[in-house]
PDB file of C-alpha atoms in Angstrom:
ATOM      1  CA  UNK S   1      16.587   9.999  -9.704  1.00 71.00           C
ATOM      2  CA  UNK S   2      13.337   8.643 -11.145  1.00 82.00           C
ATOM      3  CA  UNK S   3       9.716   9.207 -10.219  1.00 87.00           C
ATOM      4  CA  UNK S   4       7.319   6.264 -10.597  1.00 91.00           C
ATOM      5  CA  UNK S   5       3.592   6.190 -11.355  1.00 92.00           C
ATOM      6  CA  UNK S   6       1.700   3.790  -9.100  1.00 90.00           C
ATOM      7  CA  UNK S   7      -1.986   2.895  -9.319  1.00 91.00           C
ATOM      8  CA  UNK S   8      -4.427   0.011  -8.905  1.00 88.00           C
ATOM      9  CA  UNK S   9      -5.826  -1.734 -11.974  1.00 87.00           C
ATOM     10  CA  UNK S  10      -8.968  -3.356 -10.571  1.00 85.00           C
ATOM     11  CA  UNK S  11     -10.594  -1.561 -13.501  1.00 89.00           C
ATOM     12  CA  UNK S  12      -8.798  -0.855 -16.787  1.00 93.00           C
ATOM     13  CA  UNK S  13      -7.140   2.457 -17.578  1.00 95.00           C
ATOM     14  CA  UNK S  14      -8.905   4.726 -20.062  1.00 95.00           C
ATOM     15  CA  UNK S  15      -7.308   4.576 -23.480  1.00 96.00           C
ATOM     16  CA  UNK S  16      -7.332   7.884 -25.384  1.00 95.00           C
ATOM     17  CA  UNK S  17      -5.259   7.443 -28.536  1.00 95.00           C
ATOM     18  CA  UNK S  18      -2.160   5.748 -29.931  1.00 95.00           C
ATOM     19  CA  UNK S  19      -0.022   5.601 -33.052  1.00 94.00           C
ATOM     20  CA  UNK S  20       3.493   5.571 -34.430  1.00 95.00           C
ATOM     21  CA  UNK S  21       5.590   8.658 -35.122  1.00 96.00           C
ATOM     22  CA  UNK S  22       8.195   8.729 -37.881  1.00 95.00           C
ATOM     23  CA  UNK S  23      10.484  11.787 -37.922  1.00 93.00           C
ATOM     24  CA  UNK S  24      12.646  13.223 -40.666  1.00 92.00           C
ATOM     25  CA  UNK S  25      16.198  14.468 -40.784  1.00 93.00           C
ATOM     26  CA  UNK S  26      15.694  16.902 -37.895  1.00 93.00           C
ATOM     27  CA  UNK S  27      12.801  16.602 -35.435  1.00 95.00           C
ATOM     28  CA  UNK S  28      12.481  18.551 -32.178  1.00 95.00           C
ATOM     29  CA  UNK S  29       9.640  17.580 -29.842  1.00 95.00           C
ATOM     30  CA  UNK S  30       7.394  20.492 -28.842  1.00 94.00           C
ATOM     31  CA  UNK S  31       7.335  21.888 -25.304  1.00 95.00           C
ATOM     32  CA  UNK S  32       4.010  21.141 -23.651  1.00 95.00           C
ATOM     33  CA  UNK S  33       2.158  20.063 -20.514  1.00 95.00           C
ATOM     34  CA  UNK S  34      -0.636  17.492 -20.903  1.00 94.00           C
ATOM     35  CA  UNK S  35      -3.595  16.585 -18.699  1.00 95.00           C
ATOM     36  CA  UNK S  36      -3.058  12.882 -19.472  1.00 97.00           C
ATOM     37  CA  UNK S  37      -0.179  10.394 -19.434  1.00 97.00           C
ATOM     38  CA  UNK S  38       1.793   9.602 -22.578  1.00 97.00           C
ATOM     39  CA  UNK S  39       3.820   6.428 -23.074  1.00 97.00           C
ATOM     40  CA  UNK S  40       6.632   6.445 -25.681  1.00 97.00           C
ATOM     41  CA  UNK S  41       8.267   3.215 -26.870  1.00 97.00           C
ATOM     42  CA  UNK S  42      11.427   3.697 -28.954  1.00 96.00           C
ATOM     43  CA  UNK S  43      11.752   1.785 -32.238  1.00 95.00           C
ATOM     44  CA  UNK S  44      14.713   3.365 -34.047  1.00 95.00           C
ATOM     45  CA  UNK S  45      16.889   6.445 -33.734  1.00 95.00           C
ATOM     46  CA  UNK S  46      17.141   8.409 -30.495  1.00 96.00           C
ATOM     47  CA  UNK S  47      14.540  10.835 -29.186  1.00 96.00           C
ATOM     48  CA  UNK S  48      16.141  13.514 -26.999  1.00 96.00           C
ATOM     49  CA  UNK S  49      13.662  14.577 -24.298  1.00 96.00           C
ATOM     50  CA  UNK S  50      13.459  16.184 -20.900  1.00 95.00           C
ATOM     51  CA  UNK S  51      10.729  16.075 -18.277  1.00 93.00           C
ATOM     52  CA  UNK S  52      10.747  18.471 -15.339  1.00 85.00           C
ATOM     53  CA  UNK S  53      14.392  19.241 -16.049  1.00 85.00           C
ATOM     54  CA  UNK S  54      15.490  15.568 -16.216  1.00 90.00           C
ATOM     55  CA  UNK S  55      17.072  14.653 -19.587  1.00 93.00           C
ATOM     56  CA  UNK S  56      16.170  11.307 -21.183  1.00 94.00           C
ATOM     57  CA  UNK S  57      17.254   9.592 -24.412  1.00 95.00           C
ATOM     58  CA  UNK S  58      14.669   7.214 -25.816  1.00 96.00           C
ATOM     59  CA  UNK S  59      16.331   4.684 -28.085  1.00 95.00           C
ATOM     60  CA  UNK S  60      15.242   1.292 -29.464  1.00 96.00           C
ATOM     61  CA  UNK S  61      13.728  -0.920 -26.779  1.00 95.00           C
ATOM     62  CA  UNK S  62      13.336   1.819 -24.168  1.00 96.00           C
ATOM     63  CA  UNK S  63      10.186   3.350 -22.714  1.00 97.00           C
ATOM     64  CA  UNK S  64       9.543   6.906 -21.497  1.00 97.00           C
ATOM     65  CA  UNK S  65       6.487   7.854 -19.452  1.00 97.00           C
ATOM     66  CA  UNK S  66       5.455  11.501 -19.753  1.00 96.00           C
ATOM     67  CA  UNK S  67       3.331  12.129 -16.676  1.00 95.00           C
ATOM     68  CA  UNK S  68       0.191  14.235 -16.648  1.00 95.00           C
ATOM     69  CA  UNK S  69       0.791  17.785 -15.461  1.00 94.00           C
ATOM     70  CA  UNK S  70       4.585  17.632 -15.933  1.00 94.00           C
ATOM     71  CA  UNK S  71       6.217  19.853 -18.544  1.00 95.00           C
ATOM     72  CA  UNK S  72       8.230  17.997 -21.190  1.00 96.00           C
ATOM     73  CA  UNK S  73      10.076  19.020 -24.335  1.00 96.00           C
ATOM     74  CA  UNK S  74      12.728  17.984 -26.812  1.00 96.00           C
ATOM     75  CA  UNK S  75      16.266  18.956 -25.788  1.00 95.00           C
ATOM     76  CA  UNK S  76      17.846  18.804 -29.262  1.00 94.00           C
ATOM     77  CA  UNK S  77      16.883  17.639 -32.757  1.00 95.00           C
ATOM     78  CA  UNK S  78      16.531  13.908 -33.409  1.00 94.00           C
ATOM     79  CA  UNK S  79      17.357  12.382 -36.819  1.00 94.00           C
ATOM     80  CA  UNK S  80      15.037   9.799 -38.371  1.00 94.00           C
ATOM     81  CA  UNK S  81      13.522   8.812 -35.086  1.00 96.00           C
ATOM     82  CA  UNK S  82      10.624   6.348 -34.922  1.00 95.00           C
ATOM     83  CA  UNK S  83       8.580   5.514 -31.841  1.00 96.00           C
ATOM     84  CA  UNK S  84       5.174   4.184 -30.759  1.00 96.00           C
ATOM     85  CA  UNK S  85       3.070   6.390 -28.494  1.00 96.00           C
ATOM     86  CA  UNK S  86      -0.089   6.121 -26.462  1.00 97.00           C
ATOM     87  CA  UNK S  87      -2.151   8.548 -24.340  1.00 97.00           C
ATOM     88  CA  UNK S  88      -4.221   7.378 -21.357  1.00 97.00           C
ATOM     89  CA  UNK S  89      -5.732   8.367 -18.020  1.00 96.00           C
ATOM     90  CA  UNK S  90      -6.359   6.391 -14.837  1.00 94.00           C
ATOM     91  CA  UNK S  91      -9.877   5.998 -13.405  1.00 87.00           C
ATOM     92  CA  UNK S  92     -10.511   7.896 -10.131  1.00 86.00           C
ATOM     93  CA  UNK S  93     -10.743   4.693  -8.088  1.00 84.00           C
ATOM     94  CA  UNK S  94      -7.237   3.686  -9.209  1.00 86.00           C
ATOM     95  CA  UNK S  95      -5.758   5.892  -6.451  1.00 87.00           C
ATOM     96  CA  UNK S  96      -2.972   7.188  -8.650  1.00 88.00           C
ATOM     97  CA  UNK S  97       0.171   8.321  -6.794  1.00 88.00           C
ATOM     98  CA  UNK S  98       3.800   9.215  -7.498  1.00 86.00           C
ATOM     99  CA  UNK S  99       6.496   7.076  -5.855  1.00 81.00           C
ATOM    100  CA  UNK S 100      10.173   7.829  -5.313  1.00 82.00           C
ATOM    101  CA  UNK S 101      12.882   5.410  -6.386  1.00 77.00           C
ATOM    102  CA  UNK S 102      13.663   3.884  -2.967  1.00 74.00           C
ATOM    103  CA  UNK S 103       9.986   3.203  -2.323  1.00 75.00           C
ATOM    104  CA  UNK S 104       9.470   1.796  -5.834  1.00 78.00           C
ATOM    105  CA  UNK S 105      12.415  -0.620  -5.563  1.00 77.00           C
ATOM    106  CA  UNK S 106      10.971  -1.999  -2.353  1.00 74.00           C
ATOM    107  CA  UNK S 107       7.547  -2.341  -3.978  1.00 76.00           C
ATOM    108  CA  UNK S 108       9.045  -4.173  -6.965  1.00 77.00           C
ATOM    109  CA  UNK S 109      10.696  -6.599  -4.560  1.00 71.00           C
ATOM    110  CA  UNK S 110       7.369  -7.233  -2.824  1.00 69.00           C
ATOM    111  CA  UNK S 111       5.598  -7.701  -6.164  1.00 72.00           C
ATOM    112  CA  UNK S 112       8.160 -10.282  -7.261  1.00 69.00           C
ATOM    113  CA  UNK S 113       7.862 -12.119  -3.952  1.00 62.00           C
ATOM    114  CA  UNK S 114       4.065 -12.013  -4.143  1.00 60.00           C
ATOM    115  CA  UNK S 115       3.952 -10.609  -0.618  1.00 52.00           C
ATOM    116  CA  UNK S 116       2.707  -7.078  -1.344  1.00 53.00           C
ATOM    117  CA  UNK S 117      -0.735  -6.479   0.097  1.00 53.00           C
ATOM    118  CA  UNK S 118      -1.996  -5.230  -3.280  1.00 59.00           C
ATOM    119  CA  UNK S 119       0.290  -7.307  -5.520  1.00 61.00           C
ATOM    120  CA  UNK S 120      -2.541  -8.664  -7.657  1.00 67.00           C
ATOM    121  CA  UNK S 121      -3.783  -5.233  -8.711  1.00 80.00           C
ATOM    122  CA  UNK S 122      -0.764  -2.938  -8.784  1.00 85.00           C
ATOM    123  CA  UNK S 123       0.737  -1.153 -11.774  1.00 91.00           C
ATOM    124  CA  UNK S 124       4.056   0.575 -11.053  1.00 90.00           C
ATOM    125  CA  UNK S 125       5.660   2.384 -13.989  1.00 93.00           C
ATOM    126  CA  UNK S 126       9.094   4.050 -14.019  1.00 93.00           C
ATOM    127  CA  UNK S 127       9.580   7.326 -15.829  1.00 94.00           C
ATOM    128  CA  UNK S 128      12.249   5.664 -17.980  1.00 94.00           C
ATOM    129  CA  UNK S 129      13.227   2.028 -18.561  1.00 93.00           C
ATOM    130  CA  UNK S 130      15.479   0.128 -20.923  1.00 94.00           C
ATOM    131  CA  UNK S 131      13.335  -2.968 -21.378  1.00 94.00           C
ATOM    132  CA  UNK S 132      14.879  -6.406 -20.782  1.00 90.00           C
ATOM    133  CA  UNK S 133      12.303  -7.925 -23.177  1.00 91.00           C
ATOM    134  CA  UNK S 134      11.300  -5.245 -25.715  1.00 93.00           C
ATOM    135  CA  UNK S 135       9.820  -7.831 -28.095  1.00 92.00           C
ATOM    136  CA  UNK S 136       6.957  -8.501 -25.667  1.00 91.00           C
ATOM    137  CA  UNK S 137       6.184  -4.802 -25.454  1.00 94.00           C
ATOM    138  CA  UNK S 138       6.357  -4.452 -29.239  1.00 93.00           C
ATOM    139  CA  UNK S 139       3.783  -7.222 -29.738  1.00 93.00           C
ATOM    140  CA  UNK S 140       1.368  -5.660 -27.228  1.00 94.00           C
ATOM    141  CA  UNK S 141       1.791  -2.216 -28.813  1.00 94.00           C
ATOM    142  CA  UNK S 142       1.052  -3.690 -32.258  1.00 93.00           C
ATOM    143  CA  UNK S 143      -2.088  -5.357 -30.909  1.00 93.00           C
ATOM    144  CA  UNK S 144      -3.192  -2.124 -29.257  1.00 94.00           C
ATOM    145  CA  UNK S 145      -2.769  -0.082 -32.437  1.00 93.00           C
ATOM    146  CA  UNK S 146      -4.574  -2.743 -34.461  1.00 92.00           C
ATOM    147  CA  UNK S 147      -7.404  -2.711 -31.931  1.00 91.00           C
ATOM    148  CA  UNK S 148      -7.626   1.112 -32.090  1.00 91.00           C
ATOM    149  CA  UNK S 149      -7.907   1.057 -35.900  1.00 89.00           C
ATOM    150  CA  UNK S 150     -10.697  -1.484 -35.953  1.00 86.00           C
ATOM    151  CA  UNK S 151     -14.294  -0.385 -35.489  1.00 76.00           C
ATOM    152  CA  UNK S 152     -15.066  -2.308 -32.306  1.00 79.00           C
ATOM    153  CA  UNK S 153     -18.518  -2.006 -30.776  1.00 80.00           C
ATOM    154  CA  UNK S 154     -16.890  -0.975 -27.477  1.00 82.00           C
ATOM    155  CA  UNK S 155     -13.813   1.051 -26.497  1.00 82.00           C
ATOM    156  CA  UNK S 156     -13.225  -1.379 -23.640  1.00 90.00           C
ATOM    157  CA  UNK S 157     -11.134  -3.493 -26.022  1.00 92.00           C
ATOM    158  CA  UNK S 158      -8.483  -0.744 -26.136  1.00 94.00           C
ATOM    159  CA  UNK S 159      -8.806  -0.051 -22.404  1.00 95.00           C
ATOM    160  CA  UNK S 160      -8.077  -3.672 -21.524  1.00 94.00           C
ATOM    161  CA  UNK S 161      -5.388  -3.992 -24.184  1.00 95.00           C
ATOM    162  CA  UNK S 162      -3.525  -0.980 -22.820  1.00 96.00           C
ATOM    163  CA  UNK S 163      -3.932  -2.200 -19.227  1.00 96.00           C
ATOM    164  CA  UNK S 164      -2.302  -5.503 -20.249  1.00 95.00           C
ATOM    165  CA  UNK S 165       0.582  -3.545 -21.765  1.00 96.00           C
ATOM    166  CA  UNK S 166       1.078  -1.554 -18.552  1.00 96.00           C
ATOM    167  CA  UNK S 167       1.042  -4.744 -16.471  1.00 94.00           C
ATOM    168  CA  UNK S 168       3.736  -6.197 -18.747  1.00 94.00           C
ATOM    169  CA  UNK S 169       5.832  -3.047 -18.309  1.00 95.00           C
ATOM    170  CA  UNK S 170       5.432  -3.347 -14.522  1.00 92.00           C
ATOM    171  CA  UNK S 171       6.679  -6.926 -14.671  1.00 90.00           C
ATOM    172  CA  UNK S 172       9.694  -6.006 -16.785  1.00 91.00           C
ATOM    173  CA  UNK S 173      10.487  -3.048 -14.554  1.00 90.00           C
ATOM    174  CA  UNK S 174      10.368  -5.329 -11.504  1.00 86.00           C
ATOM    175  CA  UNK S 175      12.694  -7.825 -13.223  1.00 83.00           C
ATOM    176  CA  UNK S 176      15.097  -5.055 -14.198  1.00 82.00           C
ATOM    177  CA  UNK S 177      15.088  -3.055 -10.957  1.00 72.00           C
ATOM    178  CA  UNK S 178      15.246  -6.119  -8.694  1.00 57.00           C
ATOM    179  CA  UNK S 179      18.756  -7.114  -9.808  1.00 58.00           C
ATOM    180  CA  UNK S 180      21.167  -6.642  -6.925  1.00 55.00           C
ATOM    181  CA  UNK S 181      18.510  -5.133  -4.651  1.00 54.00           C
ATOM    182  CA  UNK S 182      18.962  -5.907  -0.948  1.00 55.00           C
ATOM    183  CA  UNK S 183      15.584  -5.823   0.847  1.00 55.00           C
ATOM    184  CA  UNK S 184      15.052  -3.617   3.877  1.00 56.00           C
ATOM    185  CA  UNK S 185      12.110  -2.028   5.681  1.00 57.00           C
ATOM    186  CA  UNK S 186       8.764  -3.626   4.875  1.00 56.00           C
ATOM    187  CA  UNK S 187      10.392  -5.767   2.166  1.00 51.00           C
ATOM    188  CA  UNK S 188      12.816  -7.195   4.744  1.00 64.00           C
ATOM    189  CA  UNK S 189       9.927  -7.742   7.148  1.00 67.00           C
ATOM    190  CA  UNK S 190       8.049  -9.592   4.411  1.00 70.00           C
ATOM    191  CA  UNK S 191      11.063 -11.849   3.902  1.00 74.00           C
ATOM    192  CA  UNK S 192      11.027 -12.716   7.617  1.00 81.00           C
ATOM    193  CA  UNK S 193       7.328 -13.607   7.519  1.00 78.00           C
ATOM    194  CA  UNK S 194       7.766 -15.773   4.440  1.00 77.00           C
ATOM    195  CA  UNK S 195      10.725 -17.582   6.010  1.00 83.00           C
ATOM    196  CA  UNK S 196       8.654 -18.397   9.100  1.00 86.00           C
ATOM    197  CA  UNK S 197       5.846 -19.789   6.952  1.00 82.00           C
ATOM    198  CA  UNK S 198       8.224 -21.944   4.895  1.00 83.00           C
ATOM    199  CA  UNK S 199      10.035 -23.315   7.955  1.00 84.00           C
ATOM    200  CA  UNK S 200       6.975 -23.600  10.231  1.00 84.00           C
ATOM    201  CA  UNK S 201       7.441 -27.359  10.404  1.00 80.00           C
ATOM    202  CA  UNK S 202      10.813 -26.941  12.106  1.00 82.00           C
ATOM    203  CA  UNK S 203      11.698 -25.987  15.697  1.00 82.00           C
ATOM    204  CA  UNK S 204      12.306 -22.236  16.018  1.00 84.00           C
ATOM    205  CA  UNK S 205      12.231 -19.549  18.663  1.00 86.00           C
ATOM    206  CA  UNK S 206      11.574 -15.814  18.408  1.00 89.00           C
ATOM    207  CA  UNK S 207      15.171 -15.105  19.394  1.00 89.00           C
ATOM    208  CA  UNK S 208      16.568 -17.428  16.714  1.00 88.00           C
ATOM    209  CA  UNK S 209      14.442 -15.823  13.981  1.00 87.00           C
ATOM    210  CA  UNK S 210      15.441 -12.306  15.046  1.00 85.00           C
ATOM    211  CA  UNK S 211      19.130 -13.257  15.144  1.00 84.00           C
ATOM    212  CA  UNK S 212      18.960 -14.896  11.722  1.00 82.00           C
ATOM    213  CA  UNK S 213      17.752 -11.657  10.128  1.00 78.00           C
ATOM    214  CA  UNK S 214      19.863  -9.281  12.216  1.00 77.00           C
ATOM    215  CA  UNK S 215      17.036  -7.778  14.276  1.00 79.00           C
ATOM    216  CA  UNK S 216      16.668  -7.083  17.959  1.00 82.00           C
ATOM    217  CA  UNK S 217      14.059  -9.616  19.124  1.00 85.00           C
ATOM    218  CA  UNK S 218      11.869  -7.024  20.877  1.00 87.00           C
ATOM    219  CA  UNK S 219      11.987  -4.663  17.895  1.00 82.00           C
ATOM    220  CA  UNK S 220      11.056  -7.414  15.429  1.00 82.00           C
ATOM    221  CA  UNK S 221       8.276  -8.621  17.711  1.00 86.00           C
ATOM    222  CA  UNK S 222       6.833  -5.095  17.824  1.00 83.00           C
ATOM    223  CA  UNK S 223       7.078  -4.809  14.048  1.00 76.00           C
ATOM    224  CA  UNK S 224       5.259  -8.105  13.549  1.00 79.00           C
ATOM    225  CA  UNK S 225       2.569  -7.049  16.023  1.00 80.00           C
ATOM    226  CA  UNK S 226       1.994  -3.801  14.092  1.00 71.00           C
ATOM    227  CA  UNK S 227       1.457  -5.728  10.841  1.00 66.00           C
ATOM    228  CA  UNK S 228      -0.335  -8.883  12.042  1.00 69.00           C
ATOM    229  CA  UNK S 229      -1.698  -8.209  15.524  1.00 74.00           C
ATOM    230  CA  UNK S 230       0.485 -11.007  16.921  1.00 82.00           C
ATOM    231  CA  UNK S 231       3.823 -10.858  18.697  1.00 88.00           C
ATOM    232  CA  UNK S 232       6.699 -12.651  16.973  1.00 88.00           C
ATOM    233  CA  UNK S 233       6.328 -15.681  19.250  1.00 90.00           C
ATOM    234  CA  UNK S 234       2.556 -15.771  18.725  1.00 89.00           C
ATOM    235  CA  UNK S 235       3.009 -15.539  14.942  1.00 87.00           C
ATOM    236  CA  UNK S 236       5.516 -18.409  15.006  1.00 89.00           C
ATOM    237  CA  UNK S 237       3.117 -20.507  17.077  1.00 88.00           C
ATOM    238  CA  UNK S 238       0.232 -19.725  14.735  1.00 88.00           C
ATOM    239  CA  UNK S 239       2.319 -20.621  11.672  1.00 87.00           C
ATOM    240  CA  UNK S 240       3.328 -23.939  13.252  1.00 88.00           C
ATOM    241  CA  UNK S 241      -0.252 -24.803  14.167  1.00 89.00           C
ATOM    242  CA  UNK S 242      -1.369 -23.906  10.630  1.00 87.00           C
ATOM    243  CA  UNK S 243       1.201 -26.428   9.414  1.00 88.00           C
ATOM    244  CA  UNK S 244      -0.141 -28.927  11.970  1.00 88.00           C
ATOM    245  CA  UNK S 245      -3.661 -28.535  10.558  1.00 87.00           C
ATOM    246  CA  UNK S 246      -2.377 -29.457   7.096  1.00 84.00           C
ATOM    247  CA  UNK S 247      -0.475 -32.449   8.440  1.00 86.00           C
ATOM    248  CA  UNK S 248      -3.393 -33.807  10.475  1.00 86.00           C
ATOM    249  CA  UNK S 249      -5.660 -33.786   7.429  1.00 82.00           C
ATOM    250  CA  UNK S 250      -3.131 -35.188   4.977  1.00 81.00           C
ATOM    251  CA  UNK S 251      -1.690 -38.207   6.790  1.00 81.00           C
ATOM    252  CA  UNK S 252      -2.757 -41.008   9.133  1.00 82.00           C
ATOM    253  CA  UNK S 253      -0.002 -40.424  11.682  1.00 86.00           C
ATOM    254  CA  UNK S 254      -0.752 -40.360  15.397  1.00 89.00           C
ATOM    255  CA  UNK S 255      -0.885 -37.095  17.338  1.00 91.00           C
ATOM    256  CA  UNK S 256       2.470 -37.952  18.907  1.00 90.00           C
ATOM    257  CA  UNK S 257       3.999 -38.594  15.465  1.00 89.00           C
ATOM    258  CA  UNK S 258       2.523 -35.329  14.130  1.00 88.00           C
ATOM    259  CA  UNK S 259       4.004 -33.382  17.038  1.00 89.00           C
ATOM    260  CA  UNK S 260       7.422 -34.971  16.436  1.00 88.00           C
ATOM    261  CA  UNK S 261       7.333 -34.197  12.690  1.00 86.00           C
ATOM    262  CA  UNK S 262       6.634 -30.564  13.489  1.00 85.00           C
ATOM    263  CA  UNK S 263       9.553 -30.360  15.909  1.00 83.00           C
ATOM    264  CA  UNK S 264       7.536 -30.394  19.158  1.00 86.00           C
ATOM    265  CA  UNK S 265       9.479 -32.413  21.696  1.00 83.00           C
ATOM    266  CA  UNK S 266       6.597 -32.303  24.158  1.00 87.00           C
ATOM    267  CA  UNK S 267       3.404 -33.895  22.805  1.00 89.00           C
ATOM    268  CA  UNK S 268       1.300 -32.449  25.624  1.00 92.00           C
ATOM    269  CA  UNK S 269       2.578 -28.916  24.955  1.00 91.00           C
ATOM    270  CA  UNK S 270       1.656 -29.374  21.284  1.00 90.00           C
ATOM    271  CA  UNK S 271      -1.865 -30.461  22.244  1.00 93.00           C
ATOM    272  CA  UNK S 272      -2.329 -27.526  24.660  1.00 92.00           C
ATOM    273  CA  UNK S 273      -1.082 -25.027  22.083  1.00 91.00           C
ATOM    274  CA  UNK S 274      -3.311 -26.506  19.370  1.00 90.00           C
ATOM    275  CA  UNK S 275      -6.396 -26.295  21.584  1.00 91.00           C
ATOM    276  CA  UNK S 276      -5.589 -22.741  22.685  1.00 90.00           C
ATOM    277  CA  UNK S 277      -5.300 -21.502  19.102  1.00 88.00           C
ATOM    278  CA  UNK S 278      -7.925 -23.679  17.409  1.00 87.00           C
ATOM    279  CA  UNK S 279     -10.445 -24.140  20.234  1.00 89.00           C
ATOM    280  CA  UNK S 280     -10.404 -27.952  19.830  1.00 89.00           C
ATOM    281  CA  UNK S 281      -7.877 -30.710  20.427  1.00 91.00           C
ATOM    282  CA  UNK S 282      -5.921 -32.173  17.471  1.00 89.00           C
ATOM    283  CA  UNK S 283      -8.049 -35.325  17.649  1.00 89.00           C
ATOM    284  CA  UNK S 284     -11.323 -33.342  17.634  1.00 88.00           C
ATOM    285  CA  UNK S 285     -10.057 -31.268  14.708  1.00 86.00           C
ATOM    286  CA  UNK S 286      -9.156 -34.363  12.702  1.00 85.00           C
ATOM    287  CA  UNK S 287     -12.511 -36.020  13.453  1.00 82.00           C
ATOM    288  CA  UNK S 288     -14.438 -32.886  12.439  1.00 78.00           C
ATOM    289  CA  UNK S 289     -12.689 -32.475   9.076  1.00 68.00           C
ATOM    290  CA  UNK S 290     -11.894 -36.035   8.071  1.00 59.00           C
ATOM    291  CA  UNK S 291     -14.782 -36.559   5.620  1.00 50.00           C
ATOM    292  CA  UNK S 292     -13.615 -36.270   1.997  1.00 46.00           C
ATOM    293  CA  UNK S 293     -15.224 -36.583  -1.395  1.00 38.00           C
ATOM    294  CA  UNK S 294     -13.482 -38.710  -4.037  1.00 42.00           C
ATOM    295  CA  UNK S 295     -14.144 -38.719  -7.780  1.00 45.00           C
ATOM    296  CA  UNK S 296     -13.480 -42.170  -9.329  1.00 45.00           C
ATOM    297  CA  UNK S 297     -13.422 -42.875 -13.047  1.00 46.00           C
TER     298      UNK S 297
END
């Protein structure tokens, strides 16, 4: 069972140091507990480690994260091992937390779908990962070590370089952990919401959506209300009217034709619903937003 490090990267992490270790015929990693995080990227040989009693073998193309405050040590000697390493800390505003495996898998799913509330600023690192694309990580590590050796006028170069590396590791972890994952909980809810948005131009009822995803209609409606402030039916109506707004501004069809394209059998019901949600009729909306600017060369 893995523990994951999760934090926000609105600002870069703080780079401390990095390098490459090359061991001899028999190397045993020291037992220690650090006040910063250490990332180890295996190049050759096998490093035998344990963290908080969990044994790990770091071979070529794998990554081990030694978390701040956790005791780690070598479990047995390693022969001719070579690995890249880097020490860093997270800024206070990063809201650093530890996540369990079930929670992390769900978060990876949301990150891949682009539906996580904080998807654009999240770093989520597993304790151990066999990388699907180790060459990408190797290039970023080389760049980071080159940057650390050069006498830059600012240390921000290393901070941003390391942050890019951690974002790449998050992406590869999401790709690796997502395989075969069946969404549930908030990930499953997110899938429902995305399906409604994609199919908003088609007729649908709250009961049909709930049945499609195996939910009780009342339960799903309550879940949607908790997240959006709308009942399931209200969210469906809002999504369909959002689609109607796009259609009214992108084509010259009549209001009746627009209603039919969106699956409304009753034109008058469509007009009443549009006015209730938008505060104006479809015709008034189109007239108010019909002016466009064209660039002609």
